[in-house]
Amino acid sequence: MHRLSSKTLDRLASTVRRPAYDPAETRVGIVHLGVGAFHRAHQAVYLDDILASDPQWAIAGASLRRGDMRDALAPQDDLFTVAVRSGEETSLRVVGSLRSIDVVPENPAAILARMVDPAVRIVSLTVTEKGYCHDPATGDLDPDHPDIRADLDDPWRPLSAPGLVAEALRLRRAAGIVPFTVMPCDNLPANGPTVHRIVSQYAGLLDGALGRFVENDVAFAGTMVDRIVPATSADDIAEIGRMIGIEDAWPVVTEPFTQWVIEDRFPTGRPDFGSVGAEMVSDVEPFERMKLRMLNGAHSSLAYLGYLAGYETVSSAMSNPDIERFCHALMTAEVMPTLDISGANLPAYRDALLARFHNPALKHRTWQIAMDGSQKLPQRLLGTIRDRLAAGAPIERLALGVAAWMRYVTGTDELGSAIDVRDPIAERLKAIGTAAGRDAEALTKGYLGLDAVFGRDLRDDDRFETAVRSALAMLLDAGAAATVAVYAAGSR
Ligand code: CS2
């Protein structure tokens, strides 16, 4: 079978959409850190549309850890397939906006050289929550993070996202080149100001003047990004190969829905994002809050409860009527009252989310979403809980989501089998679980003592502790399926 590349584009099945421009004729205007499935199914697709009329915005990508994506895509001239799936339907397109992938640990200088190129005016990031090396409860840089310590020791060969951005800005400043705009595209609250603070703090630890420069003279454009993109499976690769007629070593699979809301703060220029469906706004935070609390809050709750109840994927968990009713009730009764977004139709937004979670064509594993909970809980559930506590409003369903995370990270499922818990603090989470045993009170106290997740305020909040403890006790006694049924019915 032929392999996808610029030379084999004409062998693609006729139903596959291909770049409406010659990728070799484009110029790189964006460096993207973190070329994962999400970036390829989201920003790279918008830029593929942009390049059809404006060739100066191709992407130079970087992987911050492994070389597997580069190895898969380099023989394909960095072309890849995006398969959009819904029910029985699949639509396919080959995307040409990614022009290269550098692997940072192999050679940090290579990506720094690209970041210093005056033609690059945007550095965007999808490095996941943990990639920012910050304290999730406060949003500040964690100066003791091992990657930050390593970069502070050797700042000219940075390996972390804050280290790379700061070093590239330093080099540009030293060479008299205007700074690029930094555009974080991860699910962090207020990702523009948060990442601005993290990079300024890192730079300030290196050199006070550089810290002030980043703080005062570099623009950070916040974004809200939304598209569900499960990890690509071996079955997906085989099936997409059959459908496109040639081999693609690493396609991506996603849903029809896509949304990108971007804070319009690009002093040195930007593509016409608005012309390809992105929404340009002056304040992105309300959109981020809505998405993180509604979609991601429900997603994480669904992931822990669904996994514990024995469901491998989100859509199979949603086929359980109690889980579906729980999600509906969680959003309606406990999340939506905390959101006040002018012009947003929250019930319609909720219903669209429930329909997206039901999409049976996406095999989105509960285990995948369950990853890195210590980094995700603060913006997905805990901010909502703080607002509800301040308003004296019920938090039972939100607390069940938190309790399900605690139950999950003990590392043993309801049948006594080990759970492969992936989290930067997985060891600590497991140790807390082992020390507390199956005692709901000891477990709750142990996990609430994690200041970087809960902050001191939630740890010391009696209402919160009681709600989490009673949800956890029921999970331990009755199991996730029975507990969700009780909380879905609202009888608590
Ligand atoms: C998911 C997100 O894996 C996860 O934690 O909740 O990746 C989610 O699919 C996206 O944010 C949707 O836009």
XYZ file of C-alpha atoms and ligand atoms in Angstrom:
505
model
C 0.000 0.000 0.000
C 1.288 3.507 -0.796
C 2.006 5.861 2.091
C 0.454 9.298 2.345
C 2.873 12.055 1.269
C 2.973 15.089 -1.027
C 3.733 12.721 -3.917
C 0.792 10.426 -3.303
C -1.953 13.000 -2.821
C -3.397 12.117 -6.220
C -3.805 8.510 -5.095
C -6.221 9.454 -2.336
C -9.781 8.216 -2.715
C -11.791 10.880 -4.514
C -13.986 11.467 -1.451
C -11.035 12.744 0.594
C -10.686 16.506 0.746
C -7.102 17.656 0.284
C -5.282 20.949 0.864
C -6.608 23.689 -1.428
C -3.029 25.029 -1.739
C 0.441 23.644 -2.225
C 1.930 23.083 1.263
C 5.438 23.526 -0.176
C 4.521 27.098 -1.161
C 3.512 28.147 2.362
C 5.644 29.992 4.918
C 5.830 29.308 8.632
C 4.178 32.024 10.751
C 3.250 29.968 13.819
C 5.280 27.709 16.091
C 3.151 25.212 17.971
C 4.388 23.433 21.111
C 2.681 20.087 21.743
C 1.690 18.452 18.447
C -0.822 15.952 19.808
C -4.079 14.648 18.417
C -5.999 17.652 19.712
C -3.821 20.219 17.959
C -4.011 18.301 14.689
C -7.812 17.998 14.817
C -8.365 21.589 15.925
C -5.956 24.481 15.286
C -4.229 22.716 12.377
C -7.599 22.348 10.622
C -8.493 26.042 11.007
C -5.050 26.941 9.661
C -5.473 24.528 6.774
C -8.517 26.621 5.828
C -6.578 29.867 6.309
C -3.705 28.721 4.093
C -6.056 28.374 1.153
C -6.053 32.163 0.922
C -3.072 33.329 2.996
C 0.162 31.284 2.689
C 2.107 32.935 5.533
C 0.587 30.978 8.445
C 1.897 27.435 8.195
C 2.857 25.732 11.445
C 6.247 24.498 12.686
C 5.431 22.002 15.417
C 7.361 20.630 18.362
C 6.934 17.592 20.562
C 8.095 18.242 24.094
C 8.733 14.650 25.077
C 8.723 11.813 22.586
C 9.684 11.468 18.944
C 6.858 9.128 17.901
C 4.696 11.731 16.177
C 7.664 13.113 14.220
C 8.668 9.569 13.233
C 5.154 8.828 11.994
C 4.607 12.066 10.109
C 8.048 12.925 8.681
C 7.844 10.223 5.952
C 4.422 11.715 5.074
C 5.766 15.275 4.594
C 3.815 15.989 7.820
C 0.514 15.421 6.045
C -2.172 13.593 8.017
C -5.830 12.659 7.768
C -8.596 14.069 9.933
C -11.589 11.706 10.085
C -14.767 13.388 11.316
C -17.192 10.809 12.650
C -20.783 10.937 13.664
C -23.073 7.917 13.785
C -22.472 5.974 10.590
C -20.939 8.896 8.707
C -17.265 9.680 8.259
C -15.860 12.610 6.331
C -12.171 12.730 5.561
C -9.652 15.427 4.793
C -5.899 15.588 4.522
C -4.416 18.590 6.322
C -1.272 20.337 5.081
C -0.769 23.166 7.589
C 1.879 21.382 9.670
C 5.272 21.768 8.002
C 7.699 20.158 10.482
C 7.997 18.573 13.903
C 11.049 19.084 16.098
C 11.559 16.875 19.131
C 12.681 19.212 21.900
C 14.711 16.824 24.113
C 16.718 15.731 21.068
C 17.654 19.267 20.134
C 16.130 22.268 21.897
C 18.139 24.647 19.691
C 16.209 23.607 16.592
C 12.819 24.755 17.828
C 14.323 27.843 19.487
C 15.759 28.851 16.109
C 12.287 28.621 14.606
C 10.759 30.576 17.488
C 13.255 33.375 16.933
C 12.462 33.707 13.227
C 10.939 37.209 12.730
C 8.334 35.665 10.382
C 6.925 33.729 13.347
C 4.384 35.951 15.014
C 2.481 33.454 17.145
C 3.605 30.676 19.471
C 0.650 28.494 20.366
C 0.558 25.675 22.881
C -1.318 22.466 23.648
C 0.928 20.921 26.262
C -1.913 19.712 28.560
C -2.548 21.093 32.010
C 0.560 19.564 33.548
C 2.827 20.960 30.831
C 2.703 24.443 32.362
C 4.509 23.243 35.521
C 2.256 25.285 37.752
C 0.338 24.863 40.965
C -3.210 24.109 39.786
C -4.841 25.545 42.911
C -3.187 28.987 42.622
C -2.207 29.192 38.946
C 1.353 30.211 39.905
C 4.537 28.659 38.533
C 5.782 25.780 40.692
C 9.458 26.743 41.120
C 10.193 23.307 42.593
C 8.799 21.400 39.634
C 11.596 19.094 38.410
C 11.345 20.396 34.825
C 11.519 24.010 36.019
C 14.496 23.282 38.236
C 16.259 21.627 35.333
C 15.540 24.604 33.052
C 16.620 27.149 35.660
C 19.914 25.254 35.874
C 20.393 25.222 32.102
C 18.123 27.943 30.694
C 19.732 27.975 27.247
C 18.640 24.379 26.634
C 15.088 24.476 27.949
C 12.830 21.435 27.916
C 9.658 22.776 29.585
C 7.008 24.923 27.908
C 7.639 27.974 30.164
C 11.389 27.513 29.647
C 11.092 27.381 25.854
C 8.811 30.396 25.586
C 10.948 32.495 27.941
C 14.230 31.583 26.227
C 12.828 32.323 22.772
C 11.551 35.694 23.999
C 14.966 36.434 25.505
C 16.723 35.600 22.252
C 14.317 37.766 20.241
C 14.751 40.664 22.611
C 18.535 40.365 22.464
C 18.370 40.361 18.658
C 15.946 43.312 18.537
C 13.108 41.226 17.092
C 9.596 42.052 18.281
C 8.096 39.391 20.546
C 5.620 36.874 19.227
C 2.161 36.597 20.734
C 1.714 33.566 22.978
C -1.559 31.715 22.415
C -2.265 28.930 24.926
C -4.917 26.437 23.747
C -5.237 24.235 26.826
C -8.118 23.751 29.230
C -6.791 26.044 31.942
C -8.955 28.712 33.532
C -8.168 32.163 32.128
C -5.421 30.518 30.102
C -4.120 33.849 28.675
C -3.441 35.625 31.992
C -2.513 32.352 33.727
C 0.160 31.410 31.211
C 1.322 35.037 31.077
C 1.881 34.924 34.831
C 3.622 31.526 34.711
C 6.068 32.563 31.970
C 6.731 35.973 33.597
C 7.438 34.283 36.925
C 9.801 31.796 35.296
C 11.592 34.548 33.361
C 11.810 36.659 36.529
C 13.594 33.840 38.341
C 16.231 33.911 35.622
C 16.581 37.642 35.321
C 14.448 40.412 36.777
C 14.610 42.514 33.616
C 13.491 39.595 31.450
C 10.619 38.922 33.851
C 9.453 42.540 33.568
C 9.805 42.430 29.792
C 7.598 39.323 29.555
C 5.135 40.837 31.966
C 4.842 44.218 30.264
C 5.802 43.802 26.634
C 4.590 40.381 25.506
C 0.998 39.716 24.504
C -0.750 36.522 25.602
C -4.003 35.801 23.782
C -6.348 33.541 25.730
C -8.503 31.030 23.896
C -11.371 28.670 24.473
C -10.889 25.530 22.409
C -13.406 22.768 22.014
C -13.409 19.563 20.028
C -13.547 16.015 21.346
C -10.536 14.110 20.014
C -10.015 10.601 21.420
C -6.596 8.954 21.109
C -6.222 7.249 17.716
C -6.480 3.449 17.964
C -4.894 0.728 15.803
C -8.398 -0.013 14.445
C -8.792 3.640 13.433
C -5.487 3.541 11.543
C -6.461 0.391 9.643
C -9.971 1.616 8.869
C -8.904 5.081 7.738
C -6.217 3.520 5.518
C -8.933 1.469 3.831
C -11.150 4.509 3.394
C -8.540 6.898 1.997
C -6.930 4.238 -0.212
C -3.365 4.786 1.051
C -1.609 4.322 4.379
C -1.548 7.072 6.995
C 0.577 6.055 10.010
C -1.155 8.409 12.437
C -4.485 9.947 11.435
C -6.783 11.664 13.938
C -10.435 10.933 14.627
C -12.815 13.566 15.876
C -16.434 14.760 16.027
C -18.196 17.262 13.708
C -18.403 19.930 16.438
C -15.563 22.414 16.710
C -15.286 25.765 18.453
C -12.487 28.270 18.903
C -12.963 31.536 20.763
C -9.905 33.770 20.680
C -9.072 36.904 22.590
C -8.160 39.460 19.945
C -4.770 40.560 21.242
C -2.144 40.114 18.546
C -0.088 43.325 18.357
C 2.189 41.975 15.631
C -0.449 40.440 13.417
C -2.492 37.300 13.070
C -4.312 35.242 10.479
C -7.908 36.118 9.712
C -9.160 33.497 12.186
C -12.661 34.937 11.950
C -12.868 34.066 8.246
C -12.603 30.336 9.016
C -15.116 30.108 11.824
C -13.220 31.172 14.965
C -14.887 33.783 17.167
C -12.739 36.822 17.961
C -13.674 38.440 21.293
C -12.265 41.004 23.696
C -12.830 38.835 26.765
C -12.579 35.075 26.452
C -12.898 34.186 30.122
C -16.678 33.749 30.280
C -16.479 31.312 27.359
C -13.667 29.360 29.001
C -15.512 29.184 32.284
C -18.649 27.922 30.588
C -16.781 25.245 28.666
C -14.552 24.084 31.515
C -17.391 23.876 34.008
C -20.034 22.399 31.702
C -18.199 20.165 29.241
C -15.049 19.285 31.120
C -16.721 19.190 34.558
C -19.292 16.711 33.267
C -16.640 14.836 31.295
C -14.395 14.247 34.313
C -17.342 13.233 36.525
C -18.493 10.884 33.795
C -15.002 9.484 33.377
C -14.524 8.522 37.039
C -18.070 7.334 37.652
C -18.272 5.597 34.281
C -14.926 3.843 34.704
C -15.845 2.657 38.197
C -19.219 1.428 36.938
C -17.418 -0.661 34.295
C -17.852 1.486 31.149
C -14.935 1.721 28.781
C -16.138 4.668 26.717
C -18.085 7.873 27.275
C -20.844 6.893 24.872
C -21.326 3.504 26.527
C -21.503 5.203 29.947
C -24.090 7.621 28.532
C -26.225 4.664 27.465
C -26.868 4.061 31.159
C -29.958 6.226 31.840
C -28.881 6.982 35.411
C -25.525 8.324 34.237
C -27.157 10.396 31.541
C -29.688 11.799 34.041
C -26.896 12.501 36.500
C -24.991 14.525 33.896
C -28.099 16.463 33.012
C -28.844 17.183 36.667
C -25.237 18.089 37.476
C -25.149 20.701 34.733
C -28.676 22.031 35.229
C -28.891 22.219 39.000
C -25.324 22.855 40.068
C -23.246 24.252 37.197
C -25.536 26.450 35.113
C -26.557 28.690 38.056
C -22.871 29.680 38.427
C -22.618 30.927 34.833
C -23.747 34.290 33.621
C -22.852 34.709 29.998
C -24.688 37.292 28.004
C -26.213 35.833 24.890
C -25.468 32.198 25.797
C -28.354 29.752 25.736
C -27.191 27.425 28.490
C -29.965 24.799 28.203
C -29.232 24.484 24.485
C -25.497 24.298 25.207
C -26.123 21.530 27.758
C -28.322 19.550 25.378
C -25.722 19.807 22.635
C -23.053 18.531 25.059
C -25.188 15.547 26.052
C -25.699 14.711 22.378
C -21.939 14.975 21.754
C -21.205 12.633 24.679
C -23.656 10.141 23.133
C -21.824 10.052 19.752
C -21.244 6.280 19.408
C -18.755 6.739 16.579
C -16.187 8.179 19.007
C -14.502 5.574 21.169
C -13.475 8.055 23.832
C -12.141 6.047 26.729
C -13.174 7.014 30.253
C -9.634 6.058 31.258
C -8.201 8.701 28.903
C -10.265 11.522 30.396
C -9.558 10.236 33.914
C -5.864 10.992 33.437
C -4.195 13.863 35.315
C -7.170 14.531 37.577
C -5.019 16.419 40.082
C -4.410 18.989 37.356
C -7.960 19.060 36.030
C -10.234 19.072 39.058
C -9.587 22.692 40.125
C -10.935 24.304 36.943
C -13.510 21.637 36.124
C -15.258 21.120 39.468
C -13.643 23.013 42.335
C -14.170 26.555 41.023
C -17.855 25.771 40.603
C -17.948 24.304 44.116
C -16.358 27.457 45.570
C -18.994 29.637 43.905
C -21.792 27.378 45.123
C -20.454 27.318 48.681
C -20.205 31.105 48.699
C -23.835 31.276 47.587
C -24.956 28.713 50.181
C -26.186 26.484 47.345
C -26.189 22.656 47.194
C -23.055 20.906 45.904
C -24.000 17.225 46.250
C -23.524 16.204 42.628
C -20.295 18.161 42.218
C -19.066 16.517 45.404
C -19.884 13.102 43.949
C -17.613 13.930 41.004
C -14.795 14.767 43.433
C -15.465 11.643 45.506
C -15.412 9.493 42.363
C -11.971 10.900 41.556
C -10.807 9.959 45.082
C -12.260 6.477 44.714
C -10.564 6.109 41.316
C -7.109 7.279 42.383
C -6.950 4.778 45.223
C -5.854 2.572 42.322
C -8.208 -0.381 42.867
C -11.504 -0.817 41.046
C -14.773 -2.228 42.351
C -13.780 -5.778 41.431
C -10.459 -5.488 43.233
C -8.362 -5.085 40.071
C -5.618 -2.484 39.742
C -6.424 0.777 37.934
C -3.623 2.235 35.797
C -3.807 5.714 37.345
C -1.890 8.281 35.279
C -1.199 11.494 37.116
C 1.913 13.512 37.940
C 1.249 12.725 41.613
C -0.041 9.170 41.085
C 2.351 7.699 43.656
C 1.200 10.098 46.318
C -2.435 9.490 45.479
C -1.967 5.770 45.802
C -0.078 6.103 49.103
C -2.917 8.165 50.588
C -5.378 5.490 49.481
C -3.296 2.675 50.928
C -2.848 4.433 54.270
C -6.573 5.185 54.613
C -7.902 1.826 53.444
C -11.655 1.784 52.790
C -12.437 4.349 55.455
C -14.353 7.196 53.770
C -13.432 9.707 56.440
C -9.711 8.943 56.357
C -9.688 8.921 52.568
C -11.502 12.249 52.357
C -9.186 13.890 54.874
C -6.117 12.423 53.179
C -7.035 13.683 49.713
C -8.347 17.054 50.899
C -4.900 17.628 52.397
C -3.487 18.048 48.888
C -3.161 21.838 48.908
C -2.050 22.044 45.281
C -5.439 20.589 44.306
C -7.912 21.821 46.901
C -6.221 24.842 48.434
C -6.551 25.376 52.155
C -10.004 26.913 51.835
C -11.702 23.774 50.557
C -9.720 21.528 52.856
C -11.103 23.487 55.793
C -14.677 23.791 54.546
C -16.980 21.558 56.595
C -19.825 21.557 54.120
C -17.524 20.464 51.349
C -15.859 17.790 53.434
C -19.199 16.374 54.585
C -20.599 16.245 51.050
C -17.494 14.542 49.665
C -17.276 12.115 52.559
C -20.876 10.952 52.298
C -20.595 10.524 48.508
C -17.401 8.546 48.952
C -18.948 6.360 51.659
C -21.778 5.473 49.318
C -19.379 4.766 46.443
C -17.419 2.411 48.689
C -20.517 0.663 50.050
C -22.849 0.515 47.099
C -20.598 0.991 44.061
C -20.680 3.684 41.394
C -23.723 2.482 39.432
C -26.039 2.452 42.450
C -24.635 5.733 43.803
C -25.151 7.558 40.513
C -28.756 6.372 40.451
C -29.363 7.946 43.857
C -27.678 11.252 42.966
C -29.320 11.387 39.549
C -32.720 11.139 41.123
C -31.934 14.116 43.296
C -33.144 12.325 46.394
C -30.248 13.696 48.380
C -11.352 15.817 28.040
C -10.999 16.924 27.035
O -9.487 14.395 28.159
C -10.145 15.260 28.737
O -9.860 15.644 29.861
O -12.268 16.317 28.956
O -9.882 16.615 26.303
C -12.192 17.257 26.121
O -12.466 16.194 25.248
C -11.935 18.518 25.339
O -11.656 19.557 26.220
C -13.129 18.871 24.469
O -12.968 20.132 23.923
